[in-house]
Short mmCIF file of C-alpha atoms in Angstrom, two decimals:
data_model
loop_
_atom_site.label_atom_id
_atom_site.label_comp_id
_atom_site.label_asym_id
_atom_site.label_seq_id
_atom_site.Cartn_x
_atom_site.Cartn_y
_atom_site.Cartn_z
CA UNK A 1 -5.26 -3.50 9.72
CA UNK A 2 -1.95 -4.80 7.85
CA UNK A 3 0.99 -6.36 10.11
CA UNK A 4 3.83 -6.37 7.10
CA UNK A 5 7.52 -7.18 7.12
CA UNK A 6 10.18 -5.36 5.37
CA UNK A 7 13.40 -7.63 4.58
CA UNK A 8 16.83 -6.63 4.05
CA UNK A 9 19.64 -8.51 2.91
CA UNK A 10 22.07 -7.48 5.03
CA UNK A 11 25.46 -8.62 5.07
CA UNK A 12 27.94 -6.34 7.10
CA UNK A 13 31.40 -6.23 5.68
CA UNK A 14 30.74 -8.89 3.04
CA UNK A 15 31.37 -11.52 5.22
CA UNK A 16 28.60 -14.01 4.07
CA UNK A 17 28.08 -15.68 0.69
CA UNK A 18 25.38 -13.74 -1.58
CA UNK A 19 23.28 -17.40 -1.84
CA UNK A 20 23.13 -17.24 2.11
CA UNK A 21 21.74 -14.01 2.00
CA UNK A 22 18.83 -15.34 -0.55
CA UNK A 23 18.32 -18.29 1.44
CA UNK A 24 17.29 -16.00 4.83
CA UNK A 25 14.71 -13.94 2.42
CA UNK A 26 13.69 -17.71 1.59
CA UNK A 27 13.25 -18.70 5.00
CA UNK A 28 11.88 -15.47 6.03
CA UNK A 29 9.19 -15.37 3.45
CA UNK A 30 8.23 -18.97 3.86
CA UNK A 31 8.13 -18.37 7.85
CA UNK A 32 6.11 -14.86 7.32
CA UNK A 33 3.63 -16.59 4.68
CA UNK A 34 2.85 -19.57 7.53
CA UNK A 35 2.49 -17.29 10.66
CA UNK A 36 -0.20 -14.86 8.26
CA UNK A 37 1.88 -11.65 8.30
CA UNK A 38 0.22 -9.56 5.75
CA UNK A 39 2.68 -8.20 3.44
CA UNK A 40 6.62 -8.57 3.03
CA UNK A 41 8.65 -6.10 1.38
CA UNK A 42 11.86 -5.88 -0.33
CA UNK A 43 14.08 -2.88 -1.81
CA UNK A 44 16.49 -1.74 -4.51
CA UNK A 45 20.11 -1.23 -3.99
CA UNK A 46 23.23 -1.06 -6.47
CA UNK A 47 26.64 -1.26 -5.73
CA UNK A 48 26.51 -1.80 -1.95
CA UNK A 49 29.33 -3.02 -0.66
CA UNK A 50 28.52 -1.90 2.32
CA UNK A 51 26.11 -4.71 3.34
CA UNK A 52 23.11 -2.67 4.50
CA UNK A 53 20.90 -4.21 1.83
CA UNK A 54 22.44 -6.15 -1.00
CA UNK A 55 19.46 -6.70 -3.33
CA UNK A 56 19.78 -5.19 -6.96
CA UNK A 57 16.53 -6.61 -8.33
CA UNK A 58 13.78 -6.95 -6.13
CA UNK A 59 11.14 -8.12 -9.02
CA UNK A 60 13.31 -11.28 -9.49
CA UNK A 61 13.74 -12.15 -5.84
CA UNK A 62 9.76 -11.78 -5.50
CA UNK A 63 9.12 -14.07 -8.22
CA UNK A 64 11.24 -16.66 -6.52
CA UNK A 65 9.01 -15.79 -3.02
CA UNK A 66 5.45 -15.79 -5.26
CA UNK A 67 5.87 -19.47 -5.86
CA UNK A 68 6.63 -20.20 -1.98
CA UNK A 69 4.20 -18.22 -0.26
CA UNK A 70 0.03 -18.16 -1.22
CA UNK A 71 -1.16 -15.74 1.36
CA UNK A 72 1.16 -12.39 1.65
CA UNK A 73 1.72 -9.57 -0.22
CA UNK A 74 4.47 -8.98 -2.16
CA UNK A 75 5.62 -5.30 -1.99
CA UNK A 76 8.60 -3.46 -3.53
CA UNK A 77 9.78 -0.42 -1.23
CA UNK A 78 11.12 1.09 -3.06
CA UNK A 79 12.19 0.88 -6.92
CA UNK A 80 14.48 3.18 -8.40
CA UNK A 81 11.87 4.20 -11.23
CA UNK A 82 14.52 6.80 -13.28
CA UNK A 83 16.58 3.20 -13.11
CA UNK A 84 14.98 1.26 -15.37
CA UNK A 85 12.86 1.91 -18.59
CA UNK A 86 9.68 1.99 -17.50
CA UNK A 87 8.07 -0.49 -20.23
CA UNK A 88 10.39 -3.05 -19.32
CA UNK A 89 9.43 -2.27 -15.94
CA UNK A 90 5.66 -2.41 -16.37
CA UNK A 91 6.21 -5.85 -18.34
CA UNK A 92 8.40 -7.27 -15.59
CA UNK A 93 5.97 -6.06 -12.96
CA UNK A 94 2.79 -7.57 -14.68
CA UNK A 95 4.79 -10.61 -14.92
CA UNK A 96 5.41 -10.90 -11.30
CA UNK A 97 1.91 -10.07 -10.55
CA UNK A 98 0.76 -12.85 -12.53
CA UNK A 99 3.37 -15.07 -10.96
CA UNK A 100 1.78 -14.24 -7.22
CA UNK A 101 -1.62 -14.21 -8.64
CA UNK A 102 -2.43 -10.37 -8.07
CA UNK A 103 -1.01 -10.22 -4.47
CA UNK A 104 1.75 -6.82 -5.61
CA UNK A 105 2.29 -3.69 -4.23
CA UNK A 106 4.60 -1.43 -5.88
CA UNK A 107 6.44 1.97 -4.17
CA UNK A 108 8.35 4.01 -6.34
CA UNK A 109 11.13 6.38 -5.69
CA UNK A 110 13.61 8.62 -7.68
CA UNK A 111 16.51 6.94 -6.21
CA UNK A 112 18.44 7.55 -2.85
CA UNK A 113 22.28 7.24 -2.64
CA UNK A 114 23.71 9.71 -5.83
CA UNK A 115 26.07 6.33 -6.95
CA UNK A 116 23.63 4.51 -7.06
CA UNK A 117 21.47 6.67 -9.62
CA UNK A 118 23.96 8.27 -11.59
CA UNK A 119 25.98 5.65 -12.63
CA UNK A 120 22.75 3.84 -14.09
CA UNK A 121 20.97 6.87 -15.06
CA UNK A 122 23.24 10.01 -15.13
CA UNK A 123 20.58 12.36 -16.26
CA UNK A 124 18.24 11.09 -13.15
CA UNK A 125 20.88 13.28 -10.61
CA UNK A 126 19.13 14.26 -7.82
CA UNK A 127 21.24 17.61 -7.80
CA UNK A 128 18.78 19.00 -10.45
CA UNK A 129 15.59 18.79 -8.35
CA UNK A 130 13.28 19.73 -11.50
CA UNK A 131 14.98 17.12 -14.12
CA UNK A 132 15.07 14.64 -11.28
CA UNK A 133 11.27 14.48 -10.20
CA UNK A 134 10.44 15.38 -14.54
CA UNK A 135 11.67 11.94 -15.02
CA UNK A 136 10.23 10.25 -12.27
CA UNK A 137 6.62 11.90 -13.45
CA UNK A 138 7.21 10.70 -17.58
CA UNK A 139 8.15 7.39 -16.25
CA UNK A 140 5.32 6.82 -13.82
CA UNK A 141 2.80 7.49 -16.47
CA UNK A 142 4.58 5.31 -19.29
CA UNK A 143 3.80 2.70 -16.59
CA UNK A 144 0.70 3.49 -15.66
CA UNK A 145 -0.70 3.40 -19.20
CA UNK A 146 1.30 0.44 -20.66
CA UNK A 147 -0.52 -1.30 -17.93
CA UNK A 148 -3.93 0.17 -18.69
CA UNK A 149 -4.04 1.23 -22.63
CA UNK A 150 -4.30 -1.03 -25.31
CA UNK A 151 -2.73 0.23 -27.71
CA UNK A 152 -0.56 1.91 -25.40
CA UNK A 153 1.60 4.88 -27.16
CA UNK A 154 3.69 7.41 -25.78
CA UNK A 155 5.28 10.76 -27.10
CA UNK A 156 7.42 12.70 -24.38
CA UNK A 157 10.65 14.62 -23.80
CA UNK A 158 12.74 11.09 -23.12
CA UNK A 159 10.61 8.43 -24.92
CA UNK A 160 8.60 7.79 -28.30
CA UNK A 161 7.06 4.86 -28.49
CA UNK A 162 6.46 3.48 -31.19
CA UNK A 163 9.40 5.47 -33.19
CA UNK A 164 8.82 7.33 -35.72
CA UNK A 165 7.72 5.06 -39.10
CA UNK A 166 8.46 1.63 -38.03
CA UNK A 167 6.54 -1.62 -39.24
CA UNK A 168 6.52 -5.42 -37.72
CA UNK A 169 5.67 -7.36 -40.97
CA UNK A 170 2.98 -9.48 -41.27
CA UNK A 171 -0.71 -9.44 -39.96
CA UNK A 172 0.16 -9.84 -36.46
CA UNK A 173 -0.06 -6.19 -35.52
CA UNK A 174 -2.00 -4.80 -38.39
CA UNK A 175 -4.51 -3.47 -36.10
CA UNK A 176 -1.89 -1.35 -34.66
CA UNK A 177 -0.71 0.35 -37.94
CA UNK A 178 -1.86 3.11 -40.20
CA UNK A 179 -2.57 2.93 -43.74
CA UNK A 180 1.32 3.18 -44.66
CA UNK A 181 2.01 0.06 -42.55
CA UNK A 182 3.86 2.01 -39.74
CA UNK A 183 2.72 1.32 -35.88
CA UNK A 184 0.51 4.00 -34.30
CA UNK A 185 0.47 1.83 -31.00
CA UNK A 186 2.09 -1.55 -29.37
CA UNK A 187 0.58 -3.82 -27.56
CA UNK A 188 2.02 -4.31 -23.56
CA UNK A 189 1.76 -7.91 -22.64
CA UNK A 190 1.06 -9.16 -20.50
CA UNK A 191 -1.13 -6.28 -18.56
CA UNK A 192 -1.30 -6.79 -14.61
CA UNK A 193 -3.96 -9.49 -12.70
CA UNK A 194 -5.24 -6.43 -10.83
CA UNK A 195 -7.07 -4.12 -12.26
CA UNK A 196 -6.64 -1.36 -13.63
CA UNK A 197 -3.01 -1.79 -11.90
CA UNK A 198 -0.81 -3.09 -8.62
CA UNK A 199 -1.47 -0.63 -5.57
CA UNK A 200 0.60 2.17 -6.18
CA UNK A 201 2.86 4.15 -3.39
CA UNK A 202 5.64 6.83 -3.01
CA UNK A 203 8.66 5.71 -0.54
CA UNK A 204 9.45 9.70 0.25
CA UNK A 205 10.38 11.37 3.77
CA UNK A 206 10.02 14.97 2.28
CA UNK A 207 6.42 17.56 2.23
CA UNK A 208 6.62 17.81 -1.46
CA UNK A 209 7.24 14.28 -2.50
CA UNK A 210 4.09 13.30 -0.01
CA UNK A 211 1.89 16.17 -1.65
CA UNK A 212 2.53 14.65 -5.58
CA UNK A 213 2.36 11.04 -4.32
CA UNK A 214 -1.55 12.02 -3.68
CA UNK A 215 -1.88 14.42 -6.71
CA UNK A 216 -0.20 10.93 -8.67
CA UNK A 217 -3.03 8.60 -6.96
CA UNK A 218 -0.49 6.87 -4.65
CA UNK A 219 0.02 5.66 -1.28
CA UNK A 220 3.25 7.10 0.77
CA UNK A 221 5.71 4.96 2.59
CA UNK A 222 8.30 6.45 4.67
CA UNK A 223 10.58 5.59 7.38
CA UNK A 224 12.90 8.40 8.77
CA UNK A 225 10.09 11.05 10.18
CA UNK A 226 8.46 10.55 13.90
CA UNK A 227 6.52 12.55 15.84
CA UNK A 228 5.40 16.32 15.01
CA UNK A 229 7.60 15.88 11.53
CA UNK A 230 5.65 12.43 10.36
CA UNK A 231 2.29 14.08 11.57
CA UNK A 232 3.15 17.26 9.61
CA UNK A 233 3.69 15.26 6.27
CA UNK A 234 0.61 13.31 6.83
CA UNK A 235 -1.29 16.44 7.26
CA UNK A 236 -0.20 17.75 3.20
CA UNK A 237 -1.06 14.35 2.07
CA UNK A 238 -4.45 14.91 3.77
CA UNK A 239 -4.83 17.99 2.49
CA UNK A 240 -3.61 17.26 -1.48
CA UNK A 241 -5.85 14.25 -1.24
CA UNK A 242 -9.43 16.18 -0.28
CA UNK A 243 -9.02 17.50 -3.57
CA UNK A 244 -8.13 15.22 -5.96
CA UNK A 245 -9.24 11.71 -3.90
CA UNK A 246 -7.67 9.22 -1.97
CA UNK A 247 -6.79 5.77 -3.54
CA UNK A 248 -8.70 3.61 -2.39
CA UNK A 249 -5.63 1.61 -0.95
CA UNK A 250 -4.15 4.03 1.18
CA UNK A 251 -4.28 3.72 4.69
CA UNK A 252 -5.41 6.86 7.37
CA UNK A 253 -1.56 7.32 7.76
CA UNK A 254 1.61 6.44 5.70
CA UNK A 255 3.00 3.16 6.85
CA UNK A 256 6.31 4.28 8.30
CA UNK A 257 9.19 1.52 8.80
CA UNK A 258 9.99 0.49 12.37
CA UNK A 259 12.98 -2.42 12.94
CA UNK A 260 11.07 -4.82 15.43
CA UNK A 261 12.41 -7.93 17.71
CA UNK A 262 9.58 -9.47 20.24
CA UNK A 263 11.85 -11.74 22.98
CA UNK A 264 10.80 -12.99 26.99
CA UNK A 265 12.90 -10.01 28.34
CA UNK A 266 13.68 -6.10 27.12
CA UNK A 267 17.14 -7.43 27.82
CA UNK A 268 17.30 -10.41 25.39
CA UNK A 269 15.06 -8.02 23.05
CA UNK A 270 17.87 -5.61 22.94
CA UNK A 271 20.85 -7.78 22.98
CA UNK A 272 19.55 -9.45 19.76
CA UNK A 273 19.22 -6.32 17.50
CA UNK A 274 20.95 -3.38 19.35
CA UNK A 275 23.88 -3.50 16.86
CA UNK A 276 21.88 -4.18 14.14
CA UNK A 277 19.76 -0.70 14.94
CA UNK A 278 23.41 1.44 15.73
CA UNK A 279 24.70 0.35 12.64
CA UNK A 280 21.64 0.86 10.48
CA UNK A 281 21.60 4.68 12.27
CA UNK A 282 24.77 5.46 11.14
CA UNK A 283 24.36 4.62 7.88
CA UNK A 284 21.40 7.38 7.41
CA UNK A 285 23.04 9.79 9.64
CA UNK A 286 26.23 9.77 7.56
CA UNK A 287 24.42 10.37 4.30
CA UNK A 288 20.77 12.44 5.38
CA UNK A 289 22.46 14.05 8.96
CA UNK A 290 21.48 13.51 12.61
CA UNK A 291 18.62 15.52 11.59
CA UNK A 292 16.80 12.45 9.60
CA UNK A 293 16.09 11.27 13.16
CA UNK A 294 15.19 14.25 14.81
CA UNK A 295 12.02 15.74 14.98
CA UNK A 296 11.09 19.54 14.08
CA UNK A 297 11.91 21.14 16.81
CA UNK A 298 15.48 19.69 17.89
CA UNK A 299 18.52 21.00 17.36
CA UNK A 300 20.94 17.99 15.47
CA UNK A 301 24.71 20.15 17.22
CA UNK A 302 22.57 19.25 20.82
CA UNK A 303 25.33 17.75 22.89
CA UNK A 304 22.77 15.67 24.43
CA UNK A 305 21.36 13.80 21.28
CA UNK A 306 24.77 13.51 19.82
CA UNK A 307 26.28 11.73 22.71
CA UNK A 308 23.11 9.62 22.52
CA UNK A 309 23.56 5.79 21.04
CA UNK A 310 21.62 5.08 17.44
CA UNK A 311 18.98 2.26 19.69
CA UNK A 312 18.15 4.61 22.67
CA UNK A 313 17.98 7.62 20.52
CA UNK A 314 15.61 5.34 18.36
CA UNK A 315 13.85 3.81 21.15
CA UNK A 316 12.32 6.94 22.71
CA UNK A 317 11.08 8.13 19.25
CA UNK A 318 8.93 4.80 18.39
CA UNK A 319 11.60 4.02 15.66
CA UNK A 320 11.68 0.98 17.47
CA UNK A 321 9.40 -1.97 17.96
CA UNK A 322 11.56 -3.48 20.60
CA UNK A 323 10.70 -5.69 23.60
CA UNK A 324 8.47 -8.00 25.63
CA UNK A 325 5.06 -8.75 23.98
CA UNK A 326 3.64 -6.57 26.55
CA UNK A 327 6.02 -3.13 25.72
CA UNK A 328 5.39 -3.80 22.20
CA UNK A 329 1.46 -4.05 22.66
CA UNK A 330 1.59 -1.06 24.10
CA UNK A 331 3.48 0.82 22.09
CA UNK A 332 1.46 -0.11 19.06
CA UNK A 333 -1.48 0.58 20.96
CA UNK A 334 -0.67 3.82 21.47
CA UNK A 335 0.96 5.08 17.75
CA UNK A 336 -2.88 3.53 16.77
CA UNK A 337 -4.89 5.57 19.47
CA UNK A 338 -2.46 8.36 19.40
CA UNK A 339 -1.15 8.76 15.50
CA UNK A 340 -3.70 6.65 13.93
CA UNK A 341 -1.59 3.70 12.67
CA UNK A 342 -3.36 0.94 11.01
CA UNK A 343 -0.88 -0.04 8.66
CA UNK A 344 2.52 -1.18 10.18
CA UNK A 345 5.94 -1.87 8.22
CA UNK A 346 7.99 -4.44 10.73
CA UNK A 347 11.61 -4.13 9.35
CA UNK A 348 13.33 -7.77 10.15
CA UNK A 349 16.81 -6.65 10.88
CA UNK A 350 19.26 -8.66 11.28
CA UNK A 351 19.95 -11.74 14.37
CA UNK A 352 20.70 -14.84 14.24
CA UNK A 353 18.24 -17.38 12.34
CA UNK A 354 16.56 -18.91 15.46
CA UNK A 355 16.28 -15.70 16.92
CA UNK A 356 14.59 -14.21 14.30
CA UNK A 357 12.05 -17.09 13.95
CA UNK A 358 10.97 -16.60 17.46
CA UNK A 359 10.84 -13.22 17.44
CA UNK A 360 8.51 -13.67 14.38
CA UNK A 361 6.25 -15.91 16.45
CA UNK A 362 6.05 -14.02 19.14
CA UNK A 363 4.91 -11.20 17.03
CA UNK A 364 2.57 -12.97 15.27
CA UNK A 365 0.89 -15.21 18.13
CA UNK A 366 1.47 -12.65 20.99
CA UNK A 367 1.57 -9.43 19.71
CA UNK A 368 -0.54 -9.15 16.58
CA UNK A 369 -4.23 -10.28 18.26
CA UNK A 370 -3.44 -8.46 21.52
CA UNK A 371 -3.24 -5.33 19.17
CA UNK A 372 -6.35 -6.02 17.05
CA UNK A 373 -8.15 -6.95 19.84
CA UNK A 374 -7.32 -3.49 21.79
CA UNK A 375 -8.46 -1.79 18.33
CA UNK A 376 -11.05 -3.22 17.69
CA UNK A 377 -9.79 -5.09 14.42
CA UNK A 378 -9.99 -8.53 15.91
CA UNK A 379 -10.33 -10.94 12.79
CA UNK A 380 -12.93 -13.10 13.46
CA UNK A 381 -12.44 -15.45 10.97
CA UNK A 382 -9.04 -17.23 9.13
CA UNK A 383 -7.95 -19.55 7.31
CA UNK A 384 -4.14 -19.51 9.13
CA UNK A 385 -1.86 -17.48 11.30
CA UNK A 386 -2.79 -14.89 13.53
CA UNK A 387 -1.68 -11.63 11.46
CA UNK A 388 -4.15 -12.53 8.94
CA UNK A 389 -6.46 -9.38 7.84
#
């Protein structure tokens, strides 16, 4: 059973310094690592002035986390992969998995917010559905095998590596050229600690993109779906998976992200992150619709649910992990007995630094073993805090 955090640098209206904002993920990883959470995650965002999450390069922030934590994972959800060339990608990801000494996880996406992807990829527009998830596929597998072939070589419809007749010089890659002295194949260095590569996952909220994450032998994340629409999607994974296998990795059910603060009262609990929550469900209804939070059968023009706030609308959909220990034991209880979660994504939020800390604690010393122990995954042995697997 995994207990993970997901971390966002939030900074609402730009009113903090950017070195304040890296100093919480500091404090938060350190914190997280200490209390034995199992995982922390960070995500990919360009441009935002906006403040909901002002990280452009989560490798780099994770390399600065890998050398002050020893027991968490370090997961990206999600990066951009049409956003980057992929063998620069696969080197700076082997990098950072040396750097935490094989403790990655990697989600991909094809990008979110159209400004975002077109103005560092223009051909990776979203708008054309086919080119869009073409170039996610060619640069999944460039990564895939610069991590696992050796030499690795590539000829697509976007990249040829090595081009066309070109030589190094020397001895030092003779082994790699043909008779005329021009490269057949490069070596990738360095190539990941784990083998053959980092656990592998989609970030997607959409049938389709949960059906190729399990033909592409990944894990899905997701975070927008709840109730008959999450247990639909989980239902094609199932189904694409019993015939090509499921990595061994993935968890009975996607992870989904769910914001969580554990205080003494519902009343504190709520006070704490209530405008955190409103303001982070505007910011998805205003680009996906009132529809991202609604479930299949629910009409998003109901008078009712639009005259509903973000946190209560939230609330009574389990988009929220938001309480007393006791109300979120039992609501964790229940998505595991009910849903079959095993594998649960904590989003941070934002609140004040103390706050946070002891909401952390509380989640880690009150919640966390309650929940084990109710399902059976009581950990009956560790070496530190009490969210350890």
């Amino acid at each position: 059973m995994r207990f993970d955090l997901m971390h966002v640098l939030s900074n609402r209206g730009r009113k903090r310094p950017w070195g304040e904002l890296l100093d919480d993920s500091r404090r938060r990883a350190e914190l997280g690592d200490e209390l034995g959470f199992t995982g922390l995650w960070l995500g990919e965002h360009h441009f935002d002035a906006e403040g909901s999450d002002q990280l452009p390069n989560p490798v780099m922030l994770l390399a600065d986390l890998a050398a002050r934590t020893s027991r968490m994972r370090l997961g990206i959800a999600a990066i951009g992969l049409p956003l980057w060339h992929p063998v620069r990608l696969a080197e700076d990801l082997a990098m950072l998995d040396h750097f935490s000494r094989g403790r990655v996880d990697v989600a991909f996406s094809r990008g979110i917010l159209r400004g975002e992807i077109v103005n560092l990829n223009p051909e990776a527009d979203r708008r054309d559905e086919e080119k869009s998830r073409a170039i996610f596929a060619e640069n999944l597998e460039i990564v895939k095998r610069a991590w696992t072939r050796d030499p690795f070589r590539w000829h697509g419809e976007r990249y040829r590596i090595p081009w066309p007749e070109t030589s190094w010089g020397g001895d030092a890659l003779k082994d790699y050229e043909d008779e005329n002295g021009h490269l057949t194949g490069l070596p990738v260095i360095p190539q990941p600690v784990q083998k053959p590569m980092p656990p592998l996952y989609a970030v997607s909220q959409q049938t389709e993109g949960f059906r190729l994450a399990a033909r592409q032998g990944m894990g899905v994340i997701s975070s927008h779906p709840a109730g008959k629409k999450l247990r639909a999607l989980n239902e094609a994974y199932d189904e694409e998976a019993a015939e090509v296998g499921r990595p061994g990795h993935v968890s009975k059910v996607a992870p989904a992200v769910r914001e969580f603060f554990v205080a003494e009262s519902e009343q504190e609990a709520r006070k704490e992150i209530e405008e955190f929550v409103n303001g982070r469900f505007e910011v998805i209804k205003r680009v996906r619709g009132l529809g991202a939070w609604l479930d299949v059968d629910e009409d998003p023009e109901d008078p009712g649910l639009q005259a509903m706030t973000g946190f209560d609308l939230m609330m009574e959909r389990d988009y929220l992990f938001v309480g007393t220990p006791d109300s979120v034991v039992e609501r964790m209880v229940r998505l595991h007995d009910e849903e079959g979660w095993d594998h649960f994504m904590l989003g941070l939020g934002h609140a004040p630094a103390e706050a946070l800390d002891r909401s952390m604690r509380l989640m880690a010393e009150e919640v966390v073993p309650r929940v084990r122990r109710a399902t059976g995954n009581e950990v009956t042995s560790r070496s530190g805090g009490s969210a350890q697997s």
